[in-house]
GROMACS .gro file of C-alpha atoms in nm:
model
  262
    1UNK     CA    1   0.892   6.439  -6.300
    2UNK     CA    2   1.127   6.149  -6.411
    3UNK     CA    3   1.043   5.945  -6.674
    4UNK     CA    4   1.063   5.677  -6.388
    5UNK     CA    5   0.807   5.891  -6.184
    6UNK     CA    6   0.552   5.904  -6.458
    7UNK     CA    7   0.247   5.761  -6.349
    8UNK     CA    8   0.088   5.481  -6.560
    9UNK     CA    9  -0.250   5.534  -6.725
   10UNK     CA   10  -0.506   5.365  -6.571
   11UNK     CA   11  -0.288   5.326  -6.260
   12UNK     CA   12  -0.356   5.564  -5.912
   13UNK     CA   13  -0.134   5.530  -5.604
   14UNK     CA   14  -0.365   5.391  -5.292
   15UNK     CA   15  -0.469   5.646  -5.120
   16UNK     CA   16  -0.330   5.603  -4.708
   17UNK     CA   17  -0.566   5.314  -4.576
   18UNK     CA   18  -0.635   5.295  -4.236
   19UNK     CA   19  -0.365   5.218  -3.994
   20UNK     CA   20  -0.256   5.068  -3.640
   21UNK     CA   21   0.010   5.182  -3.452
   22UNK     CA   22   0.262   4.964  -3.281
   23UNK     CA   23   0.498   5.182  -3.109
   24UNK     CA   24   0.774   5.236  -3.428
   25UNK     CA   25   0.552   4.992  -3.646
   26UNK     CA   26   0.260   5.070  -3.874
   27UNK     CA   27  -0.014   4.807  -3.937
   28UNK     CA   28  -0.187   4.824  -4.238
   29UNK     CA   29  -0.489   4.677  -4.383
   30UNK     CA   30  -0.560   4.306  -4.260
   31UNK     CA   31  -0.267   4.338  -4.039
   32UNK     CA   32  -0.472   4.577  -3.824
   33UNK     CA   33  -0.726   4.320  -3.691
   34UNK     CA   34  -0.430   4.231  -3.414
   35UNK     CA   35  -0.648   4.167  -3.099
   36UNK     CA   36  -0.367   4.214  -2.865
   37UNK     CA   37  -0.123   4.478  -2.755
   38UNK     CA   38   0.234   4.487  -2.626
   39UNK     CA   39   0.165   4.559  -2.350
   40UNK     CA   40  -0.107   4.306  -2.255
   41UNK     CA   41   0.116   4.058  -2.375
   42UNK     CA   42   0.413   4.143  -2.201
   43UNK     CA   43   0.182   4.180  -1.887
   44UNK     CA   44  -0.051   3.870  -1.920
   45UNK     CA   45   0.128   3.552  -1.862
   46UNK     CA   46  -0.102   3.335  -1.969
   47UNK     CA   47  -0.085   3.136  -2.308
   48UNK     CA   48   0.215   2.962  -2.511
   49UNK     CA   49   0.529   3.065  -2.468
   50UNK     CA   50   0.645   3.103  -2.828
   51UNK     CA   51   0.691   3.464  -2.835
   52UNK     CA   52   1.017   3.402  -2.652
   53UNK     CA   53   1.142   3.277  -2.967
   54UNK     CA   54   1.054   3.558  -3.179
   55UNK     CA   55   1.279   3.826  -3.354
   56UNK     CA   56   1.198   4.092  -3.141
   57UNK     CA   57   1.282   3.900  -2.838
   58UNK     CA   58   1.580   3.763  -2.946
   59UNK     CA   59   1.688   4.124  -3.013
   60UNK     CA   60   1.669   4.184  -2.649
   61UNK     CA   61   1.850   3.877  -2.587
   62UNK     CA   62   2.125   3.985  -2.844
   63UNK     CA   63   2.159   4.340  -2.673
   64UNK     CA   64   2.157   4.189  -2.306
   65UNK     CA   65   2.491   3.951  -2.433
   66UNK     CA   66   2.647   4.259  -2.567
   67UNK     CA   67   2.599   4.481  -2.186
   68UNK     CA   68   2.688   4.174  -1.986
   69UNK     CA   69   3.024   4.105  -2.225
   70UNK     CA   70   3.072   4.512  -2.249
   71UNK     CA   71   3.066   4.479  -1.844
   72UNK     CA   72   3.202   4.204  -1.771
   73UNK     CA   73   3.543   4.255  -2.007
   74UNK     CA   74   3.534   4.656  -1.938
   75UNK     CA   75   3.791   4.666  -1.695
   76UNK     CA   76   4.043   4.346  -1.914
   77UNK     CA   77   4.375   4.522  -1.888
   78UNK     CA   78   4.591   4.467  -2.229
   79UNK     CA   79   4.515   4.115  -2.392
   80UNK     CA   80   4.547   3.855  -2.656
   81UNK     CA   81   4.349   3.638  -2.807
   82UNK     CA   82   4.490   3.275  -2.871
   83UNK     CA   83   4.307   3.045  -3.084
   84UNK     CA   84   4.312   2.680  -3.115
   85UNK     CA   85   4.145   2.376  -3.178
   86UNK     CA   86   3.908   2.229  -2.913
   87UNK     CA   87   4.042   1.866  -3.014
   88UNK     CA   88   4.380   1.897  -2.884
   89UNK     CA   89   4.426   1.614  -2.635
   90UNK     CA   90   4.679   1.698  -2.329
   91UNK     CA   91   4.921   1.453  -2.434
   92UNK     CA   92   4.986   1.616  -2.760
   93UNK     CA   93   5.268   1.839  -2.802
   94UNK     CA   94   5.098   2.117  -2.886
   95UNK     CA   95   4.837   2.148  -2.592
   96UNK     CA   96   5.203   2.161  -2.437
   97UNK     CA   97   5.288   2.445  -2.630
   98UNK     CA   98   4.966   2.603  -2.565
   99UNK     CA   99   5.091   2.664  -2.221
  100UNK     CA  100   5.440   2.792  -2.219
  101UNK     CA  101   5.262   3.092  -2.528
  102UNK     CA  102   4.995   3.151  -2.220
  103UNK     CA  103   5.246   3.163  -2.006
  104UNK     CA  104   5.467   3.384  -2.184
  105UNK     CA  105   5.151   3.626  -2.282
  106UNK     CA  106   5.102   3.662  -1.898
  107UNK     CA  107   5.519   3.720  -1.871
  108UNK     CA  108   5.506   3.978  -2.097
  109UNK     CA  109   5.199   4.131  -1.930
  110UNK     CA  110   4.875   4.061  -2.156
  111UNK     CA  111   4.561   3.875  -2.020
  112UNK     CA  112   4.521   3.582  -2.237
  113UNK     CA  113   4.155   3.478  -2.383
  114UNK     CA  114   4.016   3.195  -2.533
  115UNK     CA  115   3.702   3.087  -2.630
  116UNK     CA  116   3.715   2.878  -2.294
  117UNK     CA  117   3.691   2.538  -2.381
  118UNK     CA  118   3.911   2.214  -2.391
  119UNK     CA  119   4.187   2.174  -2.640
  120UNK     CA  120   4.425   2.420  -2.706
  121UNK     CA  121   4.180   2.663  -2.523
  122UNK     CA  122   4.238   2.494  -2.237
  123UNK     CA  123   4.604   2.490  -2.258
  124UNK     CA  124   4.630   2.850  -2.288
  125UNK     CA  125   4.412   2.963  -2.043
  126UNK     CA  126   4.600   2.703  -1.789
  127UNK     CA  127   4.927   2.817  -1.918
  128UNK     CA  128   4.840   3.174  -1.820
  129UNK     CA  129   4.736   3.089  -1.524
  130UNK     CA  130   4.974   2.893  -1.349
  131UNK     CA  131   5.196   3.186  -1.451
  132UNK     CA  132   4.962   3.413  -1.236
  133UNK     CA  133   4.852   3.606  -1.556
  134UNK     CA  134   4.488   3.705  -1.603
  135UNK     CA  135   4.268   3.454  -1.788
  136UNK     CA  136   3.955   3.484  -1.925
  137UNK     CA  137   3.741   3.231  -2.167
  138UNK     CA  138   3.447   3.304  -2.344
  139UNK     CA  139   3.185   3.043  -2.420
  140UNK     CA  140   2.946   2.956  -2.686
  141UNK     CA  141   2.654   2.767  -2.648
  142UNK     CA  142   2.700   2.461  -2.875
  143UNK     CA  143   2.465   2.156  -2.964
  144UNK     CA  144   2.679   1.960  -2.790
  145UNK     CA  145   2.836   1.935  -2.439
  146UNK     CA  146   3.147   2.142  -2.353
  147UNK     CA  147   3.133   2.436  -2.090
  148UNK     CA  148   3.437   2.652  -1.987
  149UNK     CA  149   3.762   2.449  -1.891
  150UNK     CA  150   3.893   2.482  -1.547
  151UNK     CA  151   4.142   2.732  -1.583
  152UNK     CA  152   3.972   3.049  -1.678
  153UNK     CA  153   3.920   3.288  -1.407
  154UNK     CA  154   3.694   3.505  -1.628
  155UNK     CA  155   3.411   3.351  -1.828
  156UNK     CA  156   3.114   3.460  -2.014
  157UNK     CA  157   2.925   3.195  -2.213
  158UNK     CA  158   2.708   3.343  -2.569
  159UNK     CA  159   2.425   3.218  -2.733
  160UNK     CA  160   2.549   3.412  -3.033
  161UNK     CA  161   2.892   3.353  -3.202
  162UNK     CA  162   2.869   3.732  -3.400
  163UNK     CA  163   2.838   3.927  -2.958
  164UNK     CA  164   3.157   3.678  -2.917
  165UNK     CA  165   3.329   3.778  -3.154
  166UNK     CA  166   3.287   4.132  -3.087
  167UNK     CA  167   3.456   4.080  -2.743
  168UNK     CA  168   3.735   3.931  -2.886
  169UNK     CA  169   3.813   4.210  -3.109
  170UNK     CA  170   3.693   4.457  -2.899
  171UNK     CA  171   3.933   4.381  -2.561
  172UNK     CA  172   4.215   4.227  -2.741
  173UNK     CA  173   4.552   4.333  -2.905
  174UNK     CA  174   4.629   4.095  -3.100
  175UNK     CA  175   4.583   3.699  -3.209
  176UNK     CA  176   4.776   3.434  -3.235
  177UNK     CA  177   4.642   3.117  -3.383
  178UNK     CA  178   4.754   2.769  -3.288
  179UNK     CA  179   4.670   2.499  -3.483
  180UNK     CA  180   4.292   2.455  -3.556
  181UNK     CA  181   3.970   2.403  -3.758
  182UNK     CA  182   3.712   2.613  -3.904
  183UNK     CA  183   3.683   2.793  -3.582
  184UNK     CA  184   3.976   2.921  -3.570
  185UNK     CA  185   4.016   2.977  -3.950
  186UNK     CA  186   3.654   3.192  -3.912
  187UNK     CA  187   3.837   3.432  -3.655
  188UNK     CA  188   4.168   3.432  -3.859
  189UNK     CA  189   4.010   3.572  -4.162
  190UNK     CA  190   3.754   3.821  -3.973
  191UNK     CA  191   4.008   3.936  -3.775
  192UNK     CA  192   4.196   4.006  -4.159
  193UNK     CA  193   3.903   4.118  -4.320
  194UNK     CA  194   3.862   4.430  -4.026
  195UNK     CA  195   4.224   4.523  -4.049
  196UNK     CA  196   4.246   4.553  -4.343
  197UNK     CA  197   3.940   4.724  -4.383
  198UNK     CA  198   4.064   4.920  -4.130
  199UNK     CA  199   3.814   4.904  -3.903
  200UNK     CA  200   4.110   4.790  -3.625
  201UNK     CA  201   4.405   4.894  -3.640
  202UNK     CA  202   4.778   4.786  -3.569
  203UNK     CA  203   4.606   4.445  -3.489
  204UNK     CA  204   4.863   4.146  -3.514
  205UNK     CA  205   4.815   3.817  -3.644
  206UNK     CA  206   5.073   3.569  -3.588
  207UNK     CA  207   5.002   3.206  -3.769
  208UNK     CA  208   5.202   2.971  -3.534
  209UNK     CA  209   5.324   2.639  -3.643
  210UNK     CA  210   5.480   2.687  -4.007
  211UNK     CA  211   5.421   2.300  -4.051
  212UNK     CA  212   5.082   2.372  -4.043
  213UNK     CA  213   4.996   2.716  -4.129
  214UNK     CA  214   5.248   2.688  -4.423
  215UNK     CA  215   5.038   2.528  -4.712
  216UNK     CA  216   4.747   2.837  -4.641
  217UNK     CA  217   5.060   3.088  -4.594
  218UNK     CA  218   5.130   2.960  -4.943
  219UNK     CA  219   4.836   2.992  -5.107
  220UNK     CA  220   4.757   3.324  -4.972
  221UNK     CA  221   5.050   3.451  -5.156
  222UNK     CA  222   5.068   3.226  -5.467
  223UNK     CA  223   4.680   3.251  -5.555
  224UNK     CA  224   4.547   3.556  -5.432
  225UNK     CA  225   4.810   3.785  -5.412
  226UNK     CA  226   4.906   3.648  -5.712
  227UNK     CA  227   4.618   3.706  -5.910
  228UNK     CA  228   4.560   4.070  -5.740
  229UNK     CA  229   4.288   3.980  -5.483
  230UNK     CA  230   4.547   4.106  -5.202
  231UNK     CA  231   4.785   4.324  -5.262
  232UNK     CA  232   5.110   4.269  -5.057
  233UNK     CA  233   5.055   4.563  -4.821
  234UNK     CA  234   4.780   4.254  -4.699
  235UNK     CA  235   4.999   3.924  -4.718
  236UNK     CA  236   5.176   4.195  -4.440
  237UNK     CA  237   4.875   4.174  -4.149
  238UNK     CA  238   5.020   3.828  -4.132
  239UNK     CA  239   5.312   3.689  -3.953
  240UNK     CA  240   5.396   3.286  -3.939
  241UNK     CA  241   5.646   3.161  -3.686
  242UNK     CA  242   5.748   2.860  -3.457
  243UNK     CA  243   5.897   3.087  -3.217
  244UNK     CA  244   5.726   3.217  -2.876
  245UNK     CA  245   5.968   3.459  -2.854
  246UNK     CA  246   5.881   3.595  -3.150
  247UNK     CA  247   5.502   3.557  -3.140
  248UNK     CA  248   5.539   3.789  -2.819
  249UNK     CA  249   5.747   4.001  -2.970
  250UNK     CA  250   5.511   4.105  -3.273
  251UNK     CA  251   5.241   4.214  -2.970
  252UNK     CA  252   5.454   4.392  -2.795
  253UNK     CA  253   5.592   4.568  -3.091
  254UNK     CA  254   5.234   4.598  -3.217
  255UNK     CA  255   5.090   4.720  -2.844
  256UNK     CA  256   5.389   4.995  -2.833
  257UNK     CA  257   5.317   5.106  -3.189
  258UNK     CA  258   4.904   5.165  -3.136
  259UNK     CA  259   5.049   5.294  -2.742
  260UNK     CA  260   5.232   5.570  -2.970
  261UNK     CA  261   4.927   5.696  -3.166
  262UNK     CA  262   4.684   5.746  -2.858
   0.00000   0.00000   0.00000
């Protein structure tokens, strides 16, 4: 026996009290008096509704938006994700330039998907398909009003943003990220975070607009490269360009690398 496993005078462990058994969970002491069981409460529909709102029924609901994303995506041939922001009016250049890199993702070959709304969204998902490439939007269910835009042929809407982002890593090859707020800066640094964790692997990230993406480019590798919180093998899962060419180019490269190893 430990010194930390010596038991202190005066003091007995509890002997096992009675207990309940709830399926997987033990009730103890006062939490035995439950007067219900599962099973009559799954059966009997009278009463509030509340326990629709409880943990273990949201668990169910988490688990039935993972199966109907699993099957609805299972069959996505090759694919990028694009990112952008949701503000993006049409008459701004780049909802413009949202369509020709949708366009040229569906060229090239790759369903495009977005998280299906207006904006840049939008303008991808249109781009792709007026070029009679494959695209696909998933949704997230939002305080406010905003539903999948009219040009994705595949949607799924979430209640949960952590089963979306699992589909977007899970059925995609790469991102590119237009323009955009904290939405699109949450799935930028994720999307680092696994690869270079390595829990993905030869996963692009192209950073398009150096206007824009310059001043965070900058400061990735003047502050924490700099002061060793990345190391430069890291600053590498990045690439920033103004070029669709080149944005395409770093998937395909990318695609035909991981293409190589499986």
């Amino acid at each position: 026996m430990t010194q930390q496993d010596e038991e202190v005078p005066g003091e007995r462990y509890p002997e096992n009290p009675p207990e309940k058994h709830r399926g997987p969970v033990v009730l103890r002491r006062g939490r035995r008096s439950e007067p219900t069981t599962t099973d009559q409460r799954l059966l009997d529909s009278r009463g509030p509704s509340d326990w629709v709102h409880t943990d273990p029924w949201r668990v169910l609901r988490i688990q039935a938006e993972f199966v109907e994303g699993f099957g609805a995506l299972a069959e996505v041939p090759r694919a990028v994700t694009v990112f952008g922001s949701a503000r993006t009016k049409r008459d701004h250049p780049e909802y413009e330039l949202g369509r020709k890199i949708g366009a040229a993702l569906a060229a090239a070959g790759f369903a495009t998907i977005t998280g299906g709304g207006p904006g840049a969204m939008e303008a991808v998902n249109r781009g792709a398909s007026e070029a009679g490439g494959f695209s696909i939007g998933l949704g997230i269910e939002l305080p406010f009003e905003q539903g999948l835009n009219p040009w994705v042929d595949l949607g799924v809407n979430f209640r949960y943003f952590f089963a979306r982002k699992t589909m977007f890593i899970k059925y995609s090859q790469a991102f590119i990220c237009l323009p955009g707020g904290f939405g699109t800066l949450d799935e930028l640094f994720e999307a680092l975070t696994l690869v270079q964790t390595k829990k993905v692997t030869k996963f692009p990230v192209v950073l398009f607009g150096r206007e824009y993406w310059g001043g965070l480019y900058d400061w990735i590798a003047g502050t924490l490269m700099k002061e060793g919180k990345i190391s430069e093998k890291d600053l590498d899962l990045l690439h920033v360009t103004d070029d669709i060419d080149d944005a395409v180019n770093v998937v395909l490269e990318a695609y035909q690398a991981w293409e190589d190893t499986h």
